[in-house]
PDB file of C-alpha atoms and ligand atoms in Angstrom:
ATOM      1  CA  MET O 676       3.849  34.693   5.220  1.00 80.00           C
ATOM      2  CA  ASN O 677       6.930  32.626   5.840  1.00 83.00           C
ATOM      3  CA  ILE O 678       6.992  28.960   6.589  1.00 83.00           C
ATOM      4  CA  PRO O 679      10.026  26.785   7.264  1.00 86.00           C
ATOM      5  CA  LYS O 680      11.127  24.434   4.539  1.00 88.00           C
ATOM      6  CA  THR O 681      11.278  21.431   6.808  1.00 89.00           C
ATOM      7  CA  GLN O 682       8.586  20.653   9.304  1.00 87.00           C
ATOM      8  CA  LYS O 683       7.795  17.817  11.616  1.00 91.00           C
ATOM      9  CA  ARG O 684       4.465  16.418  10.591  1.00 89.00           C
ATOM     10  CA  TYR O 685       2.536  13.254  10.981  1.00 90.00           C
ATOM     11  CA  CYS O 686       3.036  10.787   8.165  1.00 90.00           C
ATOM     12  CA  ARG O 687       0.149   8.402   7.787  1.00 89.00           C
ATOM     13  CA  TYR O 688       2.276   5.944   5.904  1.00 90.00           C
ATOM     14  CA  CYS O 689       4.993   5.759   8.543  1.00 91.00           C
ATOM     15  CA  LYS O 690       2.357   6.254  11.257  1.00 92.00           C
ATOM     16  CA  LYS O 691       4.550   8.641  13.179  1.00 93.00           C
ATOM     17  CA  HIS O 692       5.918  12.135  13.068  1.00 93.00           C
ATOM     18  CA  THR O 693       8.726  12.578  10.612  1.00 93.00           C
ATOM     19  CA  GLU O 694      10.519  15.413   8.910  1.00 93.00           C
ATOM     20  CA  HIS O 695       8.735  16.760   5.882  1.00 92.00           C
ATOM     21  CA  THR O 696       9.820  19.128   3.195  1.00 91.00           C
ATOM     22  CA  VAL O 697       7.281  21.609   1.941  1.00 89.00           C
ATOM     23  CA  ARG O 698       6.628  22.235  -1.682  1.00 86.00           C
ATOM     24  CA  ARG O 699       4.249  24.698  -3.202  1.00 83.00           C
ATOM     25  CA  VAL O 700       2.400  23.476  -6.222  1.00 79.00           C
ATOM     26  CA  SER O 701       1.655  26.017  -8.865  1.00 70.00           C
ATOM     27  CA  ALA O 702      -1.166  25.746 -11.343  1.00 64.00           C
ATOM     28  CA  LYS O 703      -0.728  23.092 -13.960  1.00 65.00           C
ATOM     29  CA  LYS O 704       0.431  24.145 -17.354  1.00 66.00           C
ATOM     30  CA  VAL O 705      -1.692  22.937 -20.211  1.00 65.00           C
ATOM     31  CA  ARG O 706       0.228  20.759 -22.540  1.00 70.00           C
ATOM     32  CA  GLY O 707      -0.710  18.731 -25.525  1.00 72.00           C
ATOM     33  CA  LEU O 708      -4.355  18.180 -26.219  1.00 76.00           C
ATOM     34  CA  LEU O 709      -6.917  20.638 -25.061  1.00 76.00           C
ATOM     35  CA  SER O 710     -10.227  19.584 -23.682  1.00 82.00           C
ATOM     36  CA  HIS O 711     -13.285  19.708 -25.904  1.00 87.00           C
ATOM     37  CA  GLY O 712     -14.518  22.948 -24.375  1.00 84.00           C
ATOM     38  CA  GLN O 713     -11.150  24.571 -24.776  1.00 83.00           C
ATOM     39  CA  ARG O 714     -11.076  23.677 -28.463  1.00 84.00           C
ATOM     40  CA  ILE O 715     -14.462  25.307 -29.019  1.00 85.00           C
ATOM     41  CA  PHE O 716     -13.324  28.345 -27.087  1.00 82.00           C
ATOM     42  CA  LYS O 717     -10.198  28.670 -29.190  1.00 83.00           C
ATOM     43  CA  ARG O 718     -12.214  28.486 -32.380  1.00 83.00           C
ATOM     44  CA  LYS O 719     -14.547  31.187 -31.116  1.00 81.00           C
ATOM     45  CA  MET O 720     -11.691  33.459 -30.252  1.00 80.00           C
ATOM     46  CA  LYS O 721     -10.303  33.202 -33.771  1.00 82.00           C
ATOM     47  CA  GLY O 722     -11.032  35.926 -36.252  1.00 77.00           C
ATOM     48  CA  PHE O 723     -13.436  38.774 -35.681  1.00 79.00           C
ATOM     49  CA  GLY O 724     -15.897  39.093 -32.899  1.00 71.00           C
ATOM     50  CA  SER O 725     -15.443  39.515 -29.229  1.00 68.00           C
ATOM     51  CA  TYR O 726     -15.018  37.315 -26.275  1.00 70.00           C
ATOM     52  CA  PRO O 727     -17.882  34.800 -26.109  1.00 69.00           C
ATOM     53  CA  ARG O 728     -18.704  35.537 -22.498  1.00 68.00           C
ATOM     54  CA  SER O 729     -19.029  38.851 -20.793  1.00 65.00           C
ATOM     55  CA  ASN O 730     -16.016  39.922 -18.846  1.00 61.00           C
ATOM     56  CA  PRO O 731     -16.274  38.996 -15.205  1.00 62.00           C
ATOM     57  CA  LYS O 732     -15.897  42.149 -13.163  1.00 66.00           C
ATOM     58  CA  GLY O 733     -13.440  41.690 -10.385  1.00 65.00           C
ATOM     59  CA  ARG O 734     -12.758  38.518  -8.581  1.00 63.00           C
ATOM     60  CA  ALA O 735     -14.728  37.651  -5.512  1.00 71.00           C
ATOM     61  CA  LYS O 736     -11.555  36.859  -3.673  1.00 71.00           C
ATOM     62  CA  PRO O 737      -8.249  38.590  -4.217  1.00 70.00           C
ATOM     63  CA  THR O 738      -6.105  35.702  -3.111  1.00 75.00           C
ATOM     64  CA  LYS O 739      -6.011  32.065  -3.961  1.00 75.00           C
ATOM     65  CA  LYS O 740      -5.710  29.167  -1.644  1.00 78.00           C
ATOM     66  CA  LEU O 741      -2.301  27.664  -1.478  1.00 80.00           C
ATOM     67  CA  ASP O 742      -1.677  24.160  -2.588  1.00 81.00           C
ATOM     68  CA  LEU O 743       1.052  22.797  -0.396  1.00 86.00           C
ATOM     69  CA  ARG O 744       2.586  19.368  -0.551  1.00 88.00           C
ATOM     70  CA  TYR O 745       4.467  17.771   2.249  1.00 91.00           C
ATOM     71  CA  LYS O 746       7.003  15.147   1.399  1.00 93.00           C
ATOM     72  CA  CYS O 747       8.015  12.673   4.020  1.00 93.00           C
ATOM     73  CA  LYS O 748      11.758  12.272   4.282  1.00 92.00           C
ATOM     74  CA  GLU O 749      11.532   8.694   5.444  1.00 91.00           C
ATOM     75  CA  CYS O 750       9.182   7.087   2.969  1.00 92.00           C
ATOM     76  CA  GLY O 751       9.307   9.755   0.295  1.00 89.00           C
ATOM     77  CA  LYS O 752       5.538   9.953  -0.025  1.00 90.00           C
ATOM     78  CA  GLU O 753       3.847  13.241  -0.567  1.00 90.00           C
ATOM     79  CA  HIS O 754       0.656  14.414   0.962  1.00 86.00           C
ATOM     80  CA  THR O 755      -1.382  17.560   1.144  1.00 85.00           C
ATOM     81  CA  ILE O 756      -2.893  19.423   3.986  1.00 78.00           C
ATOM     82  CA  GLY O 757      -6.629  19.032   3.962  1.00 72.00           C
ATOM     83  CA  LYS O 758      -7.514  22.648   3.578  1.00 72.00           C
ATOM     84  CA  GLY O 759      -5.324  25.200   1.960  1.00 72.00           C
ATOM     85  CA  PHE O 760      -5.213  28.651   3.396  1.00 77.00           C
ATOM     86  CA  ARG O 761      -5.118  32.031   1.811  1.00 80.00           C
ATOM     87  CA  ALA O 762      -2.133  34.282   1.868  1.00 79.00           C
ATOM     88  CA  LYS O 763      -1.210  37.275  -0.210  1.00 79.00           C
ATOM     89  CA  LYS O 764       2.480  36.798   0.164  1.00 80.00           C
ATOM     90  CA  PHE O 765       3.904  33.397   0.695  1.00 79.00           C
ATOM     91  CA  GLU O 766       7.464  32.192   0.967  1.00 81.00           C
ATOM     92  CA  ILE O 767       9.117  29.004   2.007  1.00 79.00           C
ATOM     93  CA  LYS O 768      12.012  29.793   4.271  1.00 79.00           C
ATOM     94  CA  ARG O 769      15.258  28.135   3.476  1.00 71.00           C
ATOM     95  CA  LYS O 770      17.237  26.591   6.236  1.00 62.00           C
ATOM     96  CA  VAL O 771      20.108  28.827   7.219  1.00 61.00           C
TER      97      VAL O 771
HETATM   98 ZN1   ZN M 412       6.510   8.634   5.782  1.00 74.48          ZN
END
């Protein structure tokens, strides 16, 4: 799927339609401190013994929902679309 990099969308801060640039947000990278559960998990994975939970067989859904952010060119605020959609292949088209 291809979507244009700039789109005219409604900005609720400017209360009108303005040009927006699209940005795809990828999953956050974990940095610094891990959560409590993650620390326990790491300890369990150390040394001998297997994975603490059985391996999940296959994912229910092969694709993930996209997290898209639209940035208003006028006020510079970013907003999301309410519901992401699924796409196997996704590209943001650059303006030629
Ligand atoms: Zn705006």
